[in-house]
Amino acid sequence: FTLMRYRITAAQSTIPVWIIPKFTWSKGSVTFEITFKPESSLPKAIEAIQVKFELPDGVLCPSLAAPEGKSTYDSVSREVTWAIGTYSKKDPITLKGSASTEQGFDLGGRFPVVCVTFVTIGVAPSGFKVEKLEIENVDYKPFKGIKYIAQSGNYEFRSGLC
């Protein structure tokens, strides 16, 4: 059963991962590095990690190099997906890539937005902690423990001009 669901604002939470996007645009090409860095204080591995971003029109098929997981490019949606899966290390990892751009390509202020989804156990990004839980009128001895599971919605990390 679900005891409680809630929404919080970004100012109220601390997410357990960092995404550091770096796009370098030059005439005829773009290079990018997307760094995934887990919080060093996490008690357990982060699971189901997926990083996605869409390349603007005019950017051709990129070459991708991922040290962990699998990276793919969908030419129809123009979306790069980096499926890391489970990551238990504390060190950052970086997806690197580059692509050519069409003749006369103009970025026009369309900077890619990098989105990340993940699941982690033992973390409450909201800072909420259960101090006491009482269960009454049951015919069994209940387990006295709380399990925190943080499941991301869709965290966006904005990139800028480099």
CSV table of C-alpha atoms in Angstrom, one decimal:
chain,number,residue,atom,x,y,z
A,1,PHE,CA,0.0,0.0,0.0
A,2,THR,CA,1.0,3.6,-0.4
A,3,LEU,CA,0.9,5.6,2.8
A,4,MET,CA,1.6,9.0,1.4
A,5,ARG,CA,2.4,10.8,-1.9
A,6,TYR,CA,3.5,14.4,-2.1
A,7,ARG,CA,5.1,17.0,-4.3
A,8,ILE,CA,7.9,19.4,-3.4
A,9,THR,CA,9.5,22.3,-5.1
A,10,ALA,CA,13.2,22.3,-6.2
A,11,ALA,CA,14.1,24.7,-3.4
A,12,GLN,CA,12.8,22.1,-0.9
A,13,SER,CA,14.9,19.2,-2.1
A,14,THR,CA,18.4,18.0,-2.7
A,15,ILE,CA,18.6,15.4,-5.5
A,16,PRO,CA,21.2,12.7,-5.1
A,17,VAL,CA,22.8,13.1,-8.5
A,18,TRP,CA,24.4,15.9,-10.5
A,19,ILE,CA,24.4,16.2,-14.3
A,20,ILE,CA,27.0,18.5,-15.8
A,21,PRO,CA,26.3,19.2,-19.4
A,22,LYS,CA,28.9,20.9,-21.6
A,23,PHE,CA,28.2,21.6,-25.3
A,24,THR,CA,30.8,23.3,-27.4
A,25,TRP,CA,29.5,24.7,-30.7
A,26,SER,CA,31.8,25.7,-33.5
A,27,LYS,CA,31.3,26.3,-37.2
A,28,GLY,CA,30.4,23.0,-38.7
A,29,SER,CA,30.4,20.8,-35.6
A,30,VAL,CA,29.4,20.3,-31.9
A,31,THR,CA,31.2,18.4,-29.2
A,32,PHE,CA,29.6,17.5,-25.9
A,33,GLU,CA,30.3,15.9,-22.6
A,34,ILE,CA,27.5,14.9,-20.2
A,35,THR,CA,28.9,14.1,-16.7
A,36,PHE,CA,26.9,12.0,-14.3
A,37,LYS,CA,28.0,12.4,-10.7
A,38,PRO,CA,26.3,10.6,-7.8
A,39,GLU,CA,26.1,12.2,-4.4
A,40,SER,CA,29.0,10.8,-2.3
A,41,SER,CA,26.8,10.2,0.8
A,42,LEU,CA,24.4,7.7,-0.9
A,43,PRO,CA,23.9,4.6,1.1
A,44,LYS,CA,23.1,2.3,-1.9
A,45,ALA,CA,23.5,2.2,-5.6
A,46,ILE,CA,21.4,4.3,-7.9
A,47,GLU,CA,19.2,2.2,-10.3
A,48,ALA,CA,17.4,2.6,-13.6
A,49,ILE,CA,19.5,5.7,-14.5
A,50,GLN,CA,18.7,7.2,-17.9
A,51,VAL,CA,20.0,10.4,-19.3
A,52,LYS,CA,18.3,12.0,-22.3
A,53,PHE,CA,18.7,15.1,-24.4
A,54,GLU,CA,17.5,16.2,-27.9
A,55,LEU,CA,19.8,17.7,-30.4
A,56,PRO,CA,18.5,20.7,-32.4
A,57,ASP,CA,17.5,20.4,-36.1
A,58,GLY,CA,20.6,20.8,-38.3
A,59,VAL,CA,22.8,18.6,-36.1
A,60,LEU,CA,23.7,15.4,-37.9
A,61,CYS,CA,24.1,11.9,-36.4
A,62,PRO,CA,26.5,12.0,-33.5
A,63,SER,CA,29.3,9.6,-32.5
A,64,LEU,CA,28.9,8.6,-28.9
A,65,ALA,CA,31.3,7.1,-26.3
A,66,ALA,CA,29.9,5.9,-23.0
A,67,PRO,CA,32.2,4.4,-20.3
A,68,GLU,CA,29.2,2.7,-18.6
A,69,GLY,CA,25.9,1.6,-19.9
A,70,LYS,CA,24.7,2.0,-23.5
A,71,SER,CA,24.3,5.2,-25.5
A,72,THR,CA,22.0,5.5,-28.6
A,73,TYR,CA,20.8,8.1,-31.0
A,74,ASP,CA,17.2,8.1,-32.4
A,75,SER,CA,17.3,9.9,-35.8
A,76,VAL,CA,13.5,10.4,-35.9
A,77,SER,CA,13.2,12.1,-32.5
A,78,ARG,CA,16.7,13.5,-32.6
A,79,GLU,CA,17.2,12.2,-29.0
A,80,VAL,CA,20.4,10.9,-27.4
A,81,THR,CA,19.7,8.3,-24.7
A,82,TRP,CA,22.3,7.1,-22.3
A,83,ALA,CA,21.0,4.1,-20.3
A,84,ILE,CA,23.4,3.7,-17.5
A,85,GLY,CA,21.3,1.2,-15.5
A,86,THR,CA,22.7,0.6,-12.0
A,87,TYR,CA,25.7,2.6,-10.8
A,88,SER,CA,27.2,2.0,-7.4
A,89,LYS,CA,30.5,3.9,-7.7
A,90,LYS,CA,31.1,7.3,-6.2
A,91,ASP,CA,33.2,8.5,-9.2
A,92,PRO,CA,31.7,10.6,-12.0
A,93,ILE,CA,31.3,9.2,-15.4
A,94,THR,CA,31.1,11.1,-18.7
A,95,LEU,CA,29.3,10.5,-22.0
A,96,LYS,CA,31.3,12.1,-24.8
A,97,GLY,CA,30.2,12.8,-28.3
A,98,SER,CA,30.5,14.9,-31.4
A,99,ALA,CA,28.6,15.6,-34.5
A,100,SER,CA,28.7,17.7,-37.6
A,101,THR,CA,26.2,20.3,-38.4
A,102,GLU,CA,24.5,21.2,-41.7
A,103,GLN,CA,25.9,24.0,-43.9
A,104,GLY,CA,24.6,27.3,-42.5
A,105,PHE,CA,23.5,25.8,-39.2
A,106,ASP,CA,22.3,28.5,-36.7
A,107,LEU,CA,21.9,27.4,-33.0
A,108,GLY,CA,19.4,30.3,-32.6
A,109,GLY,CA,19.3,30.0,-28.8
A,110,ARG,CA,18.1,26.4,-28.8
A,111,PHE,CA,20.3,25.0,-26.1
A,112,PRO,CA,19.8,21.3,-25.3
A,113,VAL,CA,18.1,20.4,-22.0
A,114,VAL,CA,19.5,17.3,-20.4
A,115,CYS,CA,16.9,15.2,-18.4
A,116,VAL,CA,17.7,12.4,-16.0
A,117,THR,CA,15.5,9.7,-14.4
A,118,PHE,CA,16.6,7.3,-11.7
A,119,VAL,CA,15.6,5.3,-8.6
A,120,THR,CA,17.5,5.1,-5.3
A,121,ILE,CA,16.7,3.4,-2.0
A,122,GLY,CA,17.5,4.8,1.4
A,123,VAL,CA,17.2,8.5,0.4
A,124,ALA,CA,14.5,11.1,1.0
A,125,PRO,CA,15.4,14.1,-1.2
A,126,SER,CA,12.6,16.1,0.4
A,127,GLY,CA,14.3,15.8,3.8
A,128,PHE,CA,11.2,14.2,5.3
A,129,LYS,CA,11.9,11.6,8.0
A,130,VAL,CA,9.4,9.4,9.7
A,131,GLU,CA,9.9,9.8,13.4
A,132,LYS,CA,7.3,7.4,14.7
A,133,LEU,CA,4.8,5.0,13.1
A,134,GLU,CA,2.1,3.3,15.2
A,135,ILE,CA,0.0,0.4,13.8
A,136,GLU,CA,-3.0,-0.7,15.8
A,137,ASN,CA,-5.7,-3.3,15.7
A,138,VAL,CA,-3.8,-5.9,13.6
A,139,ASP,CA,-3.5,-9.7,14.3
A,140,TYR,CA,0.2,-9.9,13.5
A,141,LYS,CA,3.4,-8.3,14.7
A,142,PRO,CA,4.2,-5.6,12.2
A,143,PHE,CA,7.7,-4.9,11.0
A,144,LYS,CA,9.0,-1.8,12.6
A,145,GLY,CA,11.0,-0.1,9.9
A,146,ILE,CA,10.6,2.5,7.2
A,147,LYS,CA,11.8,2.1,3.6
A,148,TYR,CA,12.7,5.3,1.7
A,149,ILE,CA,12.6,5.1,-2.0
A,150,ALA,CA,13.4,8.1,-4.2
A,151,GLN,CA,12.0,7.8,-7.7
A,152,SER,CA,12.8,10.7,-9.9
A,153,GLY,CA,10.2,12.4,-12.0
A,154,ASN,CA,12.0,14.3,-14.7
A,155,TYR,CA,14.9,16.4,-13.5
A,156,GLU,CA,16.1,18.9,-16.1
A,157,PHE,CA,19.7,20.3,-16.3
A,158,ARG,CA,20.0,23.3,-18.6
A,159,SER,CA,23.0,23.8,-20.9
A,160,GLY,CA,24.3,27.1,-22.2
A,161,LEU,CA,26.6,28.5,-24.8
A,162,CYS,CA,30.3,27.4,-24.6
